[in-house]
């Protein structure tokens, strides 16, 4: 466990206690993970009002509901990386029985398909949820209420169908696939469909005009498990969050996780504070970006968010249907740690050599009149605009042939950098993404005066 300073722990505990008190929530757990593991947690209130005064802990299960979608999304992306599906595959290719045509996996992951939110049949009124056998026929009866990508529209039904896609391609149930692909490798032993019978938070509803909580039922949501059926603990969610911060190839590559965190559609079109990637909520608070998901089931409102840049995560678990915004608590915890007890910067480590191929390349080059500094770090060529903001990562290059490089990250990712040398071998110009780079600033008229 990476320790958090005592004064910061006191402040974090106060935040959790205030949220429990002001929100009138029977039991709350808040937690922070960083540097690869759970760093702090605290409970407030009571895990079960039949035993008042004993708060839930980081080992108490809560229903994490729609946080399940993030695991479904990772399973889908793993299948994509294995070549078993494409993000642009229409659903009828993967589920031939579907009568809705042209809805792509990408649209499904990003809530951009335009399909209705829930399965047919008023499932949250009747508390009767589709079985696996009923899921696709019910999907065929559902309405496509909007045009694809026209606007964000959240859909539990769509993510239930993504779970069916996982099950069909993987040849086992959705949960068995997620367990084998994600839970077992990450050692998330208490993330299960429904409660596992161990320590848990009892779910309640607290009426607005009374202080007497009502116990909520535990639901079996059948074929909707892929969109919201999981229970978990702060300890397990810390492992999940640290995977989101720093993926392991056994589960999913870093490049693919990065892809999942790219904006696909804006959910908050007024202030641009909430977008969706491929299965992840992308939340902005000030200059900070957080990746994660909320979850809500009767008696349990939860959230896990990650500040990937610092590798810091916040977890909020509430034991009440009528709870404060869980993402606000999760991100409040992260921000408190980042501002009051940030990890020290990594020590600078000197390189051992400058590759001979960079002779004459390092230093300042001008493109479109602006200076770019080409440097070497750890034997790798980097470039960054002189006036670029500090938070912006440099372009990083990888050699693909003599005097030819591929930009593998940062500005112009994917584009080539070509070096032109004179008869003595001295670089005289660069072409980066086809744009000319010269040692002296030139106008376009000076580049091609004719």
Coordinates of C-alpha atoms in Angstrom, one line a residue, residues 209-427:
X209 CA -39.8 13.1 4.6
X210 CA -38.6 10.5 7.1
X211 CA -35.4 9.3 8.7
X212 CA -36.5 5.6 8.7
X213 CA -34.7 3.7 5.9
X214 CA -36.5 0.9 4.0
X215 CA -34.5 -2.2 3.0
X216 CA -34.3 -2.6 -0.7
X217 CA -34.6 -6.0 -2.5
X218 CA -31.7 -7.8 -4.1
X219 CA -32.6 -8.2 -7.8
X220 CA -31.7 -10.9 -10.3
X221 CA -31.5 -9.0 -13.6
X222 CA -31.0 -12.0 -15.8
X223 CA -29.5 -11.3 -19.2
X224 CA -28.9 -7.7 -18.2
X225 CA -25.9 -8.7 -16.0
X226 CA -23.5 -7.4 -18.7
X227 CA -24.9 -3.9 -18.2
X228 CA -25.3 -3.9 -14.4
X229 CA -25.2 -7.2 -12.6
X230 CA -21.9 -7.1 -10.7
X231 CA -21.1 -6.6 -7.1
X232 CA -17.7 -5.7 -5.9
X233 CA -15.6 -4.2 -3.1
X234 CA -13.4 -1.1 -2.8
X235 CA -10.4 -3.5 -2.6
X236 CA -11.3 -5.1 -5.9
X237 CA -12.3 -1.8 -7.6
X238 CA -8.9 -0.4 -6.6
X239 CA -7.3 -3.2 -8.6
X240 CA -9.6 -2.4 -11.5
X241 CA -8.8 1.3 -11.3
X242 CA -5.1 0.6 -11.3
X243 CA -5.6 -1.5 -14.4
X244 CA -7.3 1.5 -16.1
X245 CA -4.4 3.7 -15.0
X246 CA -1.8 1.3 -16.2
X247 CA -3.1 -1.7 -18.2
X248 CA -1.5 -5.1 -18.3
X249 CA -1.2 -6.9 -21.7
X250 CA -2.6 -10.1 -20.2
X251 CA -6.0 -8.3 -20.1
X252 CA -5.7 -5.5 -22.6
X253 CA -2.9 -3.5 -24.2
X254 CA -2.2 0.1 -23.2
X255 CA -2.8 1.3 -26.8
X256 CA -6.3 -0.3 -26.7
X257 CA -7.2 1.2 -23.3
X258 CA -6.0 4.6 -24.6
X259 CA -8.3 4.1 -27.6
X260 CA -11.2 3.4 -25.2
X261 CA -10.6 6.8 -23.5
X262 CA -10.9 8.8 -26.7
X263 CA -14.1 10.8 -27.0
X264 CA -16.7 9.1 -29.2
X265 CA -19.7 11.3 -28.3
X266 CA -20.4 14.3 -26.0
X267 CA -23.0 13.6 -23.4
X268 CA -23.0 17.1 -21.9
X269 CA -23.4 19.2 -25.0
X270 CA -23.9 22.5 -23.0
X271 CA -20.6 22.6 -21.0
X272 CA -18.6 19.6 -22.4
X273 CA -18.0 18.3 -18.9
X274 CA -19.1 14.7 -19.7
X275 CA -18.4 12.6 -22.8
X276 CA -18.3 8.9 -23.5
X277 CA -15.5 6.8 -25.0
X278 CA -15.8 3.1 -25.7
X279 CA -17.5 2.0 -22.6
X280 CA -16.1 4.7 -20.3
X281 CA -17.5 7.9 -18.9
X282 CA -15.0 10.8 -19.5
X283 CA -15.5 13.4 -16.9
X284 CA -13.9 16.9 -16.8
X285 CA -13.4 18.9 -13.6
X286 CA -11.5 22.1 -14.3
X287 CA -8.3 21.1 -16.1
X288 CA -8.4 17.5 -14.9
X289 CA -9.9 14.6 -16.9
X290 CA -11.2 11.5 -15.2
X291 CA -12.1 8.1 -16.7
X292 CA -14.5 5.7 -15.1
X293 CA -18.2 4.9 -14.6
X294 CA -21.1 5.4 -12.1
X295 CA -23.5 2.6 -11.1
X296 CA -26.9 2.5 -9.6
X297 CA -29.1 -0.3 -8.3
X298 CA -31.8 -0.3 -5.7
X299 CA -30.0 0.4 -2.4
X300 CA -26.5 1.0 -4.0
X301 CA -25.1 4.0 -5.8
X302 CA -21.4 3.7 -6.7
X303 CA -18.6 5.2 -8.8
X304 CA -15.0 4.6 -9.7
X305 CA -13.0 7.2 -11.5
X306 CA -9.3 7.4 -12.4
X307 CA -7.0 10.3 -13.1
X308 CA -4.8 8.4 -15.5
X309 CA -2.1 11.0 -15.8
X310 CA -1.2 10.6 -12.1
X311 CA -2.3 7.0 -11.7
X312 CA -4.7 8.0 -8.9
X313 CA -8.3 6.7 -8.5
X314 CA -11.2 7.5 -6.3
X315 CA -13.9 5.0 -5.3
X316 CA -17.3 5.9 -3.8
X317 CA -19.8 3.3 -2.6
X318 CA -23.1 4.4 -1.1
X319 CA -25.6 2.1 0.5
X320 CA -28.8 4.0 -0.4
X321 CA -30.9 4.4 -3.5
X322 CA -31.2 8.1 -2.8
X323 CA -27.5 9.0 -2.5
X324 CA -25.4 12.0 -3.4
X325 CA -23.6 12.0 -6.8
X326 CA -21.1 9.2 -6.5
X327 CA -18.7 10.6 -9.2
X328 CA -18.5 13.8 -7.2
X329 CA -17.2 11.9 -4.1
X330 CA -14.9 9.8 -6.2
X331 CA -13.3 12.8 -7.9
X332 CA -13.3 14.9 -4.7
X333 CA -11.1 12.2 -3.1
X334 CA -8.7 12.2 -6.0
X335 CA -8.4 16.0 -6.2
X336 CA -7.8 16.2 -2.4
X337 CA -4.9 13.7 -2.7
X338 CA -3.5 15.4 -5.8
X339 CA -3.5 18.8 -4.2
X340 CA -2.5 17.9 -0.7
X341 CA -0.3 14.8 -1.0
X342 CA 0.9 14.3 -4.5
X343 CA 3.5 11.6 -5.2
X344 CA 7.0 13.0 -5.7
X345 CA 8.1 13.3 -9.3
X346 CA 10.1 10.5 -10.8
X347 CA 13.8 11.0 -10.5
X348 CA 15.6 12.1 -13.6
X349 CA 17.7 9.2 -15.0
X350 CA 20.6 10.2 -17.3
X351 CA 20.9 8.4 -20.6
X352 CA 24.0 6.4 -21.6
X353 CA 24.6 7.4 -25.2
X354 CA 23.2 9.5 -28.1
X355 CA 22.7 7.2 -31.2
X356 CA 25.0 8.2 -34.0
X357 CA 22.0 8.5 -36.4
X358 CA 20.9 11.6 -34.5
X359 CA 24.1 13.5 -35.2
X360 CA 23.1 16.9 -36.6
X361 CA 19.4 16.2 -36.0
X362 CA 19.2 17.4 -32.4
X363 CA 18.4 21.1 -31.7
X364 CA 15.9 23.5 -33.1
X365 CA 14.1 23.2 -36.5
X366 CA 11.5 25.5 -37.8
X367 CA 8.3 24.5 -39.5
X368 CA 5.6 26.9 -40.7
X369 CA 7.7 29.6 -39.0
X370 CA 7.5 28.0 -35.6
X371 CA 10.4 26.4 -33.6
X372 CA 10.4 22.7 -32.6
X373 CA 13.1 21.3 -30.3
X374 CA 14.4 17.9 -31.2
X375 CA 15.9 16.1 -28.3
X376 CA 17.0 12.6 -27.2
X377 CA 15.8 10.8 -24.1
X378 CA 16.9 7.4 -23.2
X379 CA 18.2 7.0 -26.8
X380 CA 14.8 7.9 -28.3
X381 CA 14.2 10.9 -30.5
X382 CA 11.5 13.4 -29.3
X383 CA 10.2 16.7 -30.6
X384 CA 8.1 19.4 -29.0
X385 CA 7.0 22.9 -30.1
X386 CA 8.8 25.6 -28.2
X387 CA 5.5 27.2 -27.0
X388 CA 3.6 24.0 -26.4
X389 CA 1.9 23.8 -22.9
X390 CA 3.8 21.9 -20.3
X391 CA 1.1 19.2 -20.0
X392 CA 1.4 18.3 -23.7
X393 CA 3.5 15.2 -24.3
X394 CA 6.3 15.5 -26.9
X395 CA 6.2 13.6 -30.2
X396 CA 8.1 10.4 -29.9
X397 CA 9.8 8.7 -33.0
X398 CA 10.7 5.1 -33.8
X399 CA 13.1 4.2 -36.6
X400 CA 11.6 2.3 -39.5
X401 CA 14.4 2.7 -42.0
X402 CA 17.6 4.7 -42.6
X403 CA 16.7 8.4 -42.0
X404 CA 13.0 7.5 -41.7
X405 CA 11.0 7.4 -38.5
X406 CA 7.4 6.9 -37.5
X407 CA 5.7 9.2 -35.0
X408 CA 4.5 6.7 -32.4
X409 CA 2.9 9.1 -29.9
X410 CA 2.2 12.8 -29.4
X411 CA 1.8 15.3 -32.2
X412 CA 1.3 13.8 -35.6
X413 CA 1.1 10.2 -34.3
X414 CA 1.4 7.8 -37.2
X415 CA 3.1 10.3 -39.6
X416 CA 6.6 9.8 -41.0
X417 CA 9.7 11.9 -40.3
X418 CA 12.2 11.9 -43.1
X419 CA 15.7 13.3 -42.8
X420 CA 17.5 14.7 -45.9
X421 CA 21.3 15.0 -45.7
X422 CA 24.0 16.6 -47.9
X423 CA 27.0 14.9 -49.3
X424 CA 28.8 15.2 -46.0
X425 CA 26.0 13.4 -44.2
X426 CA 24.8 16.6 -42.4
X427 CA 21.0 16.9 -42.1

